[in-house]
PDB file of C-alpha atoms in Angstrom:
ATOM      1  CA  MET L  17     -46.753 -16.234  23.160  1.00 43.00           C
ATOM      2  CA  MET L  18     -45.645 -18.820  20.737  1.00 41.00           C
ATOM      3  CA  LYS L  19     -44.932 -16.114  18.137  1.00 43.00           C
ATOM      4  CA  ILE L  20     -43.277 -13.554  20.536  1.00 42.00           C
ATOM      5  CA  ALA L  21     -40.925 -16.572  21.326  1.00 40.00           C
ATOM      6  CA  LYS L  22     -40.233 -16.904  17.710  1.00 43.00           C
ATOM      7  CA  VAL L  23     -39.150 -13.385  17.572  1.00 37.00           C
ATOM      8  CA  LEU L  24     -36.953 -13.548  20.626  1.00 37.00           C
ATOM      9  CA  ILE L  25     -35.437 -16.541  19.116  1.00 39.00           C
ATOM     10  CA  LEU L  26     -34.647 -14.974  15.749  1.00 39.00           C
ATOM     11  CA  ILE L  27     -33.525 -11.797  17.284  1.00 40.00           C
ATOM     12  CA  ALA L  28     -30.950 -13.590  19.135  1.00 41.00           C
ATOM     13  CA  ILE L  29     -29.787 -16.187  16.107  1.00 40.00           C
ATOM     14  CA  LEU L  30     -29.498 -12.510  14.392  1.00 39.00           C
ATOM     15  CA  SER L  31     -27.562 -10.938  17.132  1.00 42.00           C
ATOM     16  CA  LEU L  32     -25.093 -13.786  17.205  1.00 39.00           C
ATOM     17  CA  SER L  33     -24.428 -13.639  13.660  1.00 41.00           C
ATOM     18  CA  PHE L  34     -23.572 -10.009  13.928  1.00 41.00           C
ATOM     19  CA  SER L  35     -21.046 -11.167  16.563  1.00 40.00           C
ATOM     20  CA  ALA L  36     -19.436 -13.579  14.609  1.00 42.00           C
ATOM     21  CA  ILE L  37     -19.390 -11.118  11.351  1.00 45.00           C
ATOM     22  CA  ALA L  38     -17.425  -8.739  13.595  1.00 49.00           C
ATOM     23  CA  GLU L  39     -15.137 -11.051  14.866  1.00 58.00           C
ATOM     24  CA  ASP L  40     -14.523 -12.024  11.049  1.00 92.00           C
ATOM     25  CA  THR L  41     -12.728  -8.747  10.333  1.00 96.00           C
ATOM     26  CA  TYR L  42      -9.049  -8.241  11.112  1.00 97.00           C
ATOM     27  CA  ILE L  43      -7.358  -4.861  10.637  1.00 98.00           C
ATOM     28  CA  SER L  44      -3.678  -4.026  10.523  1.00 97.00           C
ATOM     29  CA  THR L  45      -2.160  -0.771  10.090  1.00 98.00           C
ATOM     30  CA  VAL L  46       1.409   0.930   9.571  1.00 98.00           C
ATOM     31  CA  GLU L  47       1.613   4.934   9.825  1.00 98.00           C
ATOM     32  CA  GLY L  48       4.729   7.429  10.168  1.00 98.00           C
ATOM     33  CA  ASN L  49       6.413   9.766   8.378  1.00 98.00           C
ATOM     34  CA  PHE L  50       9.711  10.453   6.467  1.00 97.00           C
ATOM     35  CA  ALA L  51      11.880  12.688   4.826  1.00 98.00           C
ATOM     36  CA  ALA L  52      13.918  12.150   1.689  1.00 98.00           C
ATOM     37  CA  TYR L  53      15.961  13.711  -1.135  1.00 98.00           C
ATOM     38  CA  TYR L  54      16.419  12.886  -4.869  1.00 97.00           C
ATOM     39  CA  ASP L  55      19.662  13.622  -7.155  1.00 98.00           C
ATOM     40  CA  GLY L  56      19.251  12.767 -10.640  1.00 97.00           C
ATOM     41  CA  ASP L  57      22.578  12.946 -11.462  1.00 97.00           C
ATOM     42  CA  ALA L  58      23.989  10.951  -8.766  1.00 97.00           C
ATOM     43  CA  ALA L  59      26.358   9.028 -11.270  1.00 95.00           C
ATOM     44  CA  GLY L  60      27.123  12.326 -13.459  1.00 95.00           C
ATOM     45  CA  VAL L  61      24.617  12.405 -16.091  1.00 96.00           C
ATOM     46  CA  ILE L  62      20.848  13.041 -16.216  1.00 97.00           C
ATOM     47  CA  PRO L  63      18.626  11.168 -17.479  1.00 97.00           C
ATOM     48  CA  ASP L  64      20.677   7.984 -16.463  1.00 97.00           C
ATOM     49  CA  PRO L  65      19.055   4.723 -17.389  1.00 96.00           C
ATOM     50  CA  THR L  66      21.898   2.612 -16.371  1.00 96.00           C
ATOM     51  CA  GLY L  67      24.441   4.039 -13.742  1.00 96.00           C
ATOM     52  CA  TYR L  68      24.470   3.380 -10.017  1.00 97.00           C
ATOM     53  CA  GLY L  69      24.494   5.877  -7.264  1.00 97.00           C
ATOM     54  CA  ASN L  70      22.834   7.359  -4.176  1.00 97.00           C
ATOM     55  CA  PHE L  71      19.758   8.789  -6.050  1.00 98.00           C
ATOM     56  CA  LEU L  72      16.924   8.425  -3.429  1.00 98.00           C
ATOM     57  CA  CYS L  73      17.830   8.212  -0.146  1.00 98.00           C
ATOM     58  CA  GLY L  74      15.779   9.111   3.031  1.00 98.00           C
ATOM     59  CA  ASN L  75      14.781   8.407   6.488  1.00 98.00           C
ATOM     60  CA  GLY L  76      11.822   8.107   9.009  1.00 98.00           C
ATOM     61  CA  GLY L  77      10.104   6.079  11.443  1.00 98.00           C
ATOM     62  CA  TYR L  78       6.846   4.429  11.697  1.00 98.00           C
ATOM     63  CA  LEU L  79       4.278   2.454  14.025  1.00 98.00           C
ATOM     64  CA  LEU L  80       2.979  -1.104  13.303  1.00 97.00           C
ATOM     65  CA  SER L  81       0.021  -2.963  14.560  1.00 97.00           C
ATOM     66  CA  LEU L  82      -0.493  -6.371  12.963  1.00 97.00           C
ATOM     67  CA  ASN L  83      -3.681  -7.944  13.774  1.00 97.00           C
ATOM     68  CA  TYR L  84      -4.600 -10.400  10.715  1.00 95.00           C
ATOM     69  CA  PRO L  85      -6.435 -14.081  11.333  1.00 96.00           C
ATOM     70  CA  ASP L  86      -4.510 -17.737  12.029  1.00 95.00           C
ATOM     71  CA  PRO L  87      -3.916 -19.522   8.831  1.00 94.00           C
ATOM     72  CA  GLY L  88      -6.353 -22.012  10.049  1.00 94.00           C
ATOM     73  CA  GLU L  89      -9.322 -19.752   9.728  1.00 96.00           C
ATOM     74  CA  GLY L  90      -9.301 -20.097   6.123  1.00 94.00           C
ATOM     75  CA  ILE L  91     -10.092 -17.881   3.259  1.00 94.00           C
ATOM     76  CA  PHE L  92     -10.651 -14.031   3.737  1.00 95.00           C
ATOM     77  CA  ASP L  93     -11.212 -10.967   1.391  1.00 95.00           C
ATOM     78  CA  TRP L  94      -8.210  -8.409   1.884  1.00 94.00           C
ATOM     79  CA  TYR L  95      -8.435  -4.723   1.241  1.00 96.00           C
ATOM     80  CA  LEU L  96      -5.509  -2.368   1.195  1.00 95.00           C
ATOM     81  CA  ASN L  97      -6.675   1.369   2.294  1.00 98.00           C
ATOM     82  CA  PRO L  98      -3.499   3.735   1.643  1.00 97.00           C
ATOM     83  CA  ASN L  99      -3.381   7.399   2.859  1.00 98.00           C
ATOM     84  CA  ILE L 100      -0.227   9.248   1.816  1.00 98.00           C
ATOM     85  CA  TYR L 101       0.615  12.956   1.538  1.00 98.00           C
ATOM     86  CA  VAL L 102       4.177  13.919   0.210  1.00 97.00           C
ATOM     87  CA  ALA L 103       5.089  17.539  -0.060  1.00 97.00           C
ATOM     88  CA  GLY L 104       8.462  18.530  -1.943  1.00 95.00           C
ATOM     89  CA  LEU L 105      10.422  21.064  -3.799  1.00 95.00           C
ATOM     90  CA  LEU L 106      12.173  20.527  -6.768  1.00 93.00           C
ATOM     91  CA  LEU L 107      15.503  22.458  -7.509  1.00 93.00           C
ATOM     92  CA  GLY L 108      14.807  24.287  -3.852  1.00 90.00           C
ATOM     93  CA  GLN L 109      12.221  26.327  -5.284  1.00 89.00           C
ATOM     94  CA  VAL L 110       9.169  24.353  -7.705  1.00 91.00           C
ATOM     95  CA  PRO L 111       6.760  23.342  -5.356  1.00 94.00           C
ATOM     96  CA  MET L 112       5.061  19.715  -5.620  1.00 93.00           C
ATOM     97  CA  GLU L 113       2.405  17.709  -3.557  1.00 96.00           C
ATOM     98  CA  LEU L 114       1.304  14.019  -3.945  1.00 94.00           C
ATOM     99  CA  VAL L 115      -2.074  12.551  -2.623  1.00 97.00           C
ATOM    100  CA  ILE L 116      -2.867   9.091  -2.635  1.00 96.00           C
ATOM    101  CA  ASN L 117      -6.234   8.180  -0.804  1.00 97.00           C
ATOM    102  CA  ASP L 118      -9.487   6.638  -1.379  1.00 96.00           C
ATOM    103  CA  ALA L 119     -10.052   8.855  -4.485  1.00 95.00           C
ATOM    104  CA  GLY L 120      -7.034   7.858  -6.573  1.00 94.00           C
ATOM    105  CA  ILE L 121      -4.116   9.727  -6.765  1.00 94.00           C
ATOM    106  CA  ALA L 122      -3.389  13.336  -7.547  1.00 94.00           C
ATOM    107  CA  PHE L 123      -0.193  15.531  -8.201  1.00 92.00           C
ATOM    108  CA  TRP L 124      -0.049  18.951  -7.827  1.00 92.00           C
ATOM    109  CA  PHE L 125       2.835  20.794  -9.495  1.00 88.00           C
ATOM    110  CA  MET L 126       3.651  24.575  -9.438  1.00 88.00           C
ATOM    111  CA  ASP L 127       0.556  25.091  -7.236  1.00 84.00           C
ATOM    112  CA  GLY L 128      -1.431  23.787 -10.199  1.00 93.00           C
ATOM    113  CA  LEU L 129      -2.926  20.129 -10.792  1.00 93.00           C
ATOM    114  CA  ALA L 130      -0.932  18.094 -12.941  1.00 88.00           C
ATOM    115  CA  TYR L 131      -2.468  14.708 -12.501  1.00 89.00           C
ATOM    116  CA  MET L 132      -5.486  12.729 -11.200  1.00 92.00           C
ATOM    117  CA  ALA L 133      -6.749   9.441 -11.770  1.00 92.00           C
ATOM    118  CA  SER L 134      -9.164   7.178  -9.497  1.00 94.00           C
ATOM    119  CA  TRP L 135      -8.669   3.712  -9.065  1.00 92.00           C
ATOM    120  CA  ALA L 136     -11.306   2.610 -11.068  1.00 92.00           C
ATOM    121  CA  GLU L 137      -9.018   4.495 -13.972  1.00 90.00           C
ATOM    122  CA  LEU L 138      -5.880   3.053 -13.066  1.00 85.00           C
ATOM    123  CA  GLY L 139      -7.498  -0.607 -13.420  1.00 84.00           C
ATOM    124  CA  PHE L 140      -7.991  -1.219  -9.567  1.00 88.00           C
ATOM    125  CA  THR L 141     -11.157  -2.264  -7.796  1.00 93.00           C
ATOM    126  CA  TRP L 142     -11.843   0.109  -4.746  1.00 95.00           C
ATOM    127  CA  VAL L 143     -14.800  -0.922  -1.917  1.00 96.00           C
ATOM    128  CA  PRO L 144     -16.044   1.953  -0.120  1.00 94.00           C
ATOM    129  CA  GLY L 145     -15.076   1.427   3.807  1.00 93.00           C
ATOM    130  CA  LEU L 146     -12.508  -0.933   3.244  1.00 96.00           C
ATOM    131  CA  GLY L 147      -9.920  -0.072   0.326  1.00 97.00           C
ATOM    132  CA  LEU L 148      -8.345  -1.509  -2.783  1.00 94.00           C
ATOM    133  CA  TYR L 149      -9.588  -5.364  -3.148  1.00 93.00           C
ATOM    134  CA  ALA L 150      -6.116  -7.506  -3.076  1.00 90.00           C
ATOM    135  CA  GLY L 151      -7.661 -10.657  -3.497  1.00 88.00           C
ATOM    136  CA  GLU L 152      -8.980 -13.484  -1.654  1.00 90.00           C
ATOM    137  CA  TYR L 153      -6.632 -16.306   0.360  1.00 90.00           C
ATOM    138  CA  ALA L 154      -5.780 -17.535   3.869  1.00 93.00           C
ATOM    139  CA  THR L 155      -3.308 -15.830   5.747  1.00 93.00           C
ATOM    140  CA  PRO L 156       0.213 -17.262   4.583  1.00 88.00           C
ATOM    141  CA  ASP L 157       1.846 -19.636   7.376  1.00 87.00           C
ATOM    142  CA  GLY L 158       5.481 -17.742   7.003  1.00 84.00           C
ATOM    143  CA  ILE L 159       4.041 -14.554   8.728  1.00 89.00           C
ATOM    144  CA  TRP L 160       2.039 -16.243  11.433  1.00 92.00           C
ATOM    145  CA  PRO L 161       2.101 -15.424  14.385  1.00 93.00           C
ATOM    146  CA  PRO L 162       1.941 -11.885  13.729  1.00 95.00           C
ATOM    147  CA  ASN L 163       5.558  -9.892  14.829  1.00 95.00           C
ATOM    148  CA  PRO L 164       5.697  -6.466  14.075  1.00 95.00           C
ATOM    149  CA  ASP L 165       9.538  -6.924  14.414  1.00 96.00           C
ATOM    150  CA  ALA L 166      10.206  -9.398  12.010  1.00 94.00           C
ATOM    151  CA  ILE L 167      11.377  -7.073   9.469  1.00 93.00           C
ATOM    152  CA  VAL L 168      13.919  -5.182  11.948  1.00 97.00           C
ATOM    153  CA  GLY L 169      17.425  -5.962  10.107  1.00 97.00           C
ATOM    154  CA  ASP L 170      19.215  -4.780   6.891  1.00 97.00           C
ATOM    155  CA  TRP L 171      17.499  -5.440   3.465  1.00 96.00           C
ATOM    156  CA  ASN L 172      18.747  -5.083   0.057  1.00 96.00           C
ATOM    157  CA  TYR L 173      17.579  -6.128  -3.514  1.00 94.00           C
ATOM    158  CA  ASP L 174      19.154  -6.462  -6.824  1.00 96.00           C
ATOM    159  CA  TYR L 175      16.576  -6.491  -9.583  1.00 94.00           C
ATOM    160  CA  ASP L 176      18.587  -7.204 -12.714  1.00 92.00           C
ATOM    161  CA  GLY L 177      21.915  -8.880 -11.374  1.00 93.00           C
ATOM    162  CA  GLY L 178      24.554  -5.617 -11.485  1.00 92.00           C
ATOM    163  CA  GLY L 179      24.388  -5.078  -7.814  1.00 95.00           C
ATOM    164  CA  ASP L 180      21.967  -3.717  -5.303  1.00 97.00           C
ATOM    165  CA  ASP L 181      19.203  -1.406  -6.625  1.00 97.00           C
ATOM    166  CA  VAL L 182      17.745  -0.568  -2.782  1.00 97.00           C
ATOM    167  CA  TYR L 183      18.996  -1.001   0.798  1.00 98.00           C
ATOM    168  CA  ILE L 184      17.051  -0.378   3.972  1.00 98.00           C
ATOM    169  CA  ASP L 185      18.113  -0.504   7.372  1.00 98.00           C
ATOM    170  CA  ILE L 186      15.369  -1.224  10.058  1.00 98.00           C
ATOM    171  CA  ASP L 187      15.730  -1.016  13.944  1.00 97.00           C
ATOM    172  CA  GLY L 188      13.350  -0.569  16.761  1.00 97.00           C
ATOM    173  CA  VAL L 189      11.343  -2.709  18.998  1.00 97.00           C
ATOM    174  CA  ASP L 190       7.483  -3.635  19.473  1.00 96.00           C
ATOM    175  CA  GLY L 191       6.125  -2.199  16.556  1.00 96.00           C
ATOM    176  CA  VAL L 192       7.920   1.058  16.934  1.00 98.00           C
ATOM    177  CA  HIS L 193      10.546   1.428  14.500  1.00 98.00           C
ATOM    178  CA  ASN L 194      13.103   3.947  12.515  1.00 98.00           C
ATOM    179  CA  PHE L 195      14.378   3.334   9.074  1.00 98.00           C
ATOM    180  CA  ASP L 196      17.178   4.528   6.760  1.00 98.00           C
ATOM    181  CA  PHE L 197      16.980   3.711   3.057  1.00 98.00           C
ATOM    182  CA  CYS L 198      18.789   4.126  -0.559  1.00 98.00           C
ATOM    183  CA  PHE L 199      17.415   3.548  -3.927  1.00 98.00           C
ATOM    184  CA  PHE L 200      20.847   3.377  -6.240  1.00 98.00           C
ATOM    185  CA  ARG L 201      19.123   3.635  -9.350  1.00 98.00           C
ATOM    186  CA  SER L 202      17.436   7.056 -11.019  1.00 98.00           C
ATOM    187  CA  MET L 203      13.852   7.151 -11.885  1.00 97.00           C
ATOM    188  CA  THR L 204      14.797   6.947 -15.602  1.00 97.00           C
ATOM    189  CA  TRP L 205      15.903   3.463 -14.805  1.00 97.00           C
ATOM    190  CA  LEU L 206      12.838   2.389 -12.746  1.00 96.00           C
ATOM    191  CA  ALA L 207      10.337   4.018 -15.624  1.00 96.00           C
ATOM    192  CA  GLY L 208      12.421   2.184 -18.127  1.00 96.00           C
ATOM    193  CA  THR L 209      11.178  -1.260 -16.286  1.00 95.00           C
ATOM    194  CA  GLY L 210       7.393  -0.435 -17.250  1.00 95.00           C
ATOM    195  CA  THR L 211       5.238  -3.091 -15.646  1.00 94.00           C
ATOM    196  CA  ALA L 212       8.310  -5.659 -15.396  1.00 95.00           C
ATOM    197  CA  ILE L 213       8.941  -5.052 -11.538  1.00 94.00           C
ATOM    198  CA  PRO L 214       5.322  -4.860 -10.858  1.00 94.00           C
ATOM    199  CA  ASN L 215       5.043  -8.123 -12.762  1.00 95.00           C
ATOM    200  CA  ASP L 216       7.622  -9.870 -10.787  1.00 94.00           C
ATOM    201  CA  LEU L 217       6.131  -8.395  -7.631  1.00 92.00           C
ATOM    202  CA  ALA L 218       3.035 -10.042  -8.575  1.00 93.00           C
ATOM    203  CA  ASP L 219       4.566 -13.456  -9.454  1.00 93.00           C
ATOM    204  CA  TRP L 220       6.217 -13.329  -5.744  1.00 90.00           C
ATOM    205  CA  LEU L 221       3.059 -12.762  -4.134  1.00 86.00           C
ATOM    206  CA  GLU L 222       1.062 -15.289  -5.709  1.00 87.00           C
ATOM    207  CA  ALA L 223       3.723 -17.673  -5.247  1.00 88.00           C
ATOM    208  CA  ASN L 224       4.067 -16.858  -1.513  1.00 81.00           C
ATOM    209  CA  ILE L 225       0.206 -16.250  -0.566  1.00 79.00           C
ATOM    210  CA  GLY L 226      -1.664 -19.286  -1.547  1.00 74.00           C
ATOM    211  CA  GLY L 227      -4.831 -18.628  -3.699  1.00 75.00           C
ATOM    212  CA  MET L 228      -3.937 -14.557  -4.165  1.00 78.00           C
ATOM    213  CA  ASP L 229      -4.904 -12.970  -7.491  1.00 81.00           C
ATOM    214  CA  ALA L 230      -2.101 -10.034  -7.775  1.00 84.00           C
ATOM    215  CA  THR L 231      -3.941  -8.737 -11.121  1.00 85.00           C
ATOM    216  CA  TRP L 232      -4.180  -5.185  -9.131  1.00 80.00           C
ATOM    217  CA  VAL L 233      -0.262  -5.120  -8.633  1.00 87.00           C
ATOM    218  CA  ARG L 234       0.123  -6.021 -12.180  1.00 89.00           C
ATOM    219  CA  ALA L 235      -1.873  -3.062 -13.417  1.00 83.00           C
ATOM    220  CA  VAL L 236       0.983  -0.957 -12.080  1.00 87.00           C
ATOM    221  CA  ASP L 237       2.931   0.810 -15.009  1.00 91.00           C
ATOM    222  CA  LEU L 238       5.991   2.750 -14.062  1.00 92.00           C
ATOM    223  CA  THR L 239       6.808   4.367 -17.203  1.00 93.00           C
ATOM    224  CA  PHE L 240       5.581   7.916 -15.953  1.00 87.00           C
ATOM    225  CA  LEU L 241       8.488   8.248 -13.586  1.00 90.00           C
ATOM    226  CA  GLU L 242      10.640   9.183 -16.341  1.00 93.00           C
ATOM    227  CA  LEU L 243       8.918  12.944 -16.159  1.00 89.00           C
ATOM    228  CA  ILE L 244      10.807  13.224 -13.003  1.00 91.00           C
ATOM    229  CA  ASP L 245      14.308  13.663 -14.842  1.00 95.00           C
ATOM    230  CA  THR L 246      12.671  15.228 -17.402  1.00 94.00           C
ATOM    231  CA  THR L 247      11.472  17.934 -15.606  1.00 91.00           C
ATOM    232  CA  ILE L 248      14.496  18.888 -13.637  1.00 94.00           C
ATOM    233  CA  VAL L 249      16.089  18.982 -17.090  1.00 95.00           C
ATOM    234  CA  ASP L 250      13.645  21.439 -18.235  1.00 94.00           C
ATOM    235  CA  PHE L 251      13.774  23.582 -15.154  1.00 92.00           C
ATOM    236  CA  GLY L 252      17.531  24.213 -15.438  1.00 93.00           C
ATOM    237  CA  GLY L 253      18.872  21.072 -13.355  1.00 93.00           C
ATOM    238  CA  PRO L 254      20.404  19.461 -12.278  1.00 96.00           C
ATOM    239  CA  ASN L 255      21.939  20.643  -9.273  1.00 94.00           C
ATOM    240  CA  ILE L 256      25.426  19.700  -9.427  1.00 92.00           C
ATOM    241  CA  GLY L 257      26.772  17.880  -6.226  1.00 89.00           C
ATOM    242  CA  ALA L 258      23.154  18.820  -4.150  1.00 93.00           C
ATOM    243  CA  PRO L 259      20.146  17.047  -4.294  1.00 96.00           C
ATOM    244  CA  ASP L 260      17.537  18.029  -7.024  1.00 97.00           C
ATOM    245  CA  ALA L 261      14.340  17.481  -4.988  1.00 96.00           C
ATOM    246  CA  THR L 262      13.530  17.193  -1.406  1.00 97.00           C
ATOM    247  CA  THR L 263      10.298  15.621   0.123  1.00 96.00           C
ATOM    248  CA  GLU L 264       8.920  14.903   3.415  1.00 98.00           C
ATOM    249  CA  GLY L 265       5.424  13.698   4.230  1.00 98.00           C
ATOM    250  CA  TYR L 266       3.749  11.179   6.258  1.00 98.00           C
ATOM    251  CA  TYR L 267       1.244   7.969   5.576  1.00 97.00           C
ATOM    252  CA  MET L 268      -1.289   5.367   7.215  1.00 98.00           C
ATOM    253  CA  VAL L 269      -1.676   2.426   5.348  1.00 98.00           C
ATOM    254  CA  THR L 270      -4.649  -0.243   6.764  1.00 98.00           C
ATOM    255  CA  LEU L 271      -4.461  -3.811   5.632  1.00 97.00           C
ATOM    256  CA  THR L 272      -7.928  -5.360   6.307  1.00 98.00           C
ATOM    257  CA  ALA L 273      -8.847  -9.384   6.048  1.00 97.00           C
ATOM    258  CA  ASN L 274     -12.592  -9.554   6.189  1.00 97.00           C
ATOM    259  CA  ARG L 275     -15.161 -12.639   5.469  1.00 94.00           C
ATOM    260  CA  GLY L 276     -19.000 -12.752   5.361  1.00 83.00           C
ATOM    261  CA  SER L 277     -21.424 -10.223   4.636  1.00 58.00           C
ATOM    262  CA  THR L 278     -21.456  -6.758   6.743  1.00 46.00           C
ATOM    263  CA  ALA L 279     -25.288  -6.506   6.657  1.00 37.00           C
ATOM    264  CA  VAL L 280     -27.963  -9.038   7.113  1.00 34.00           C
ATOM    265  CA  GLU L 281     -29.198 -10.830   4.571  1.00 37.00           C
ATOM    266  CA  GLU L 282     -32.671 -10.183   2.951  1.00 37.00           C
ATOM    267  CA  SER L 283     -33.582 -13.767   3.958  1.00 36.00           C
ATOM    268  CA  SER L 284     -33.067 -12.921   7.340  1.00 39.00           C
ATOM    269  CA  TRP L 285     -35.504 -10.205   7.510  1.00 39.00           C
ATOM    270  CA  SER L 286     -38.114 -12.145   5.634  1.00 38.00           C
ATOM    271  CA  GLN L 287     -38.074 -14.656   8.124  1.00 40.00           C
ATOM    272  CA  LEU L 288     -38.680 -12.030  10.911  1.00 35.00           C
ATOM    273  CA  LYS L 289     -41.528 -10.550   8.910  1.00 36.00           C
ATOM    274  CA  SER L 290     -42.772 -13.770   8.406  1.00 38.00           C
ATOM    275  CA  LEU L 291     -43.974 -14.222  12.059  1.00 37.00           C
ATOM    276  CA  TYR L 292     -46.415 -11.231  11.853  1.00 32.00           C
TER     277      TYR L 292
END
């Protein structure tokens, strides 16, 4: 009887442990769709490394659900899981597809696979069932309590001091939103920043999210984007006075804060076995 009682007590303890583990996982999601166009010669020249214009503009809608731990709960591991699909036409006739998911990034051009890379090849760490590892830190005080409407309004950003590079207008309530945006610089300009913008973003993340290691952001190199403008030219573009590429797609991105093991430690099983 004593041995049975010990077994029952340990099982109860393990059950409580499972409950605690489950409560230490928080999941936030954003999902939606969009349509956009790209005009490679918006300022009258292509490729354009310096000009301003309505190069990349579009609109869409999204549903945002926020659930992350109170800052007082301490340190968590954070993971980002993207599932993104984009279909497009170059110069109105050349098909393109972009897929970003757990396997990595793949790009199809003219119905053929043009580029594919796993997250490991890109310098990221992918954890099965969770996503890209984004560091270990507590929830920043500035985003607590969760408010899906906090980003409603007009937003702009100037990277190099010459004028706004991007503008976004967001409206809606209770996490159900619509947005319009314009990026006022060419893909050639963006490619020319290389790793500079990702590094600046990483600096901002590390400064505003205590304890975050944004090395995974610094690994991004935007140089490959120059291929967009050169491809438009190679295929006989640009379309004067009209978009050179049109796209539409959907996305679902999951942000997970997780703390603790998701499996029973071997020592716990050893304790249970020792009772027999």
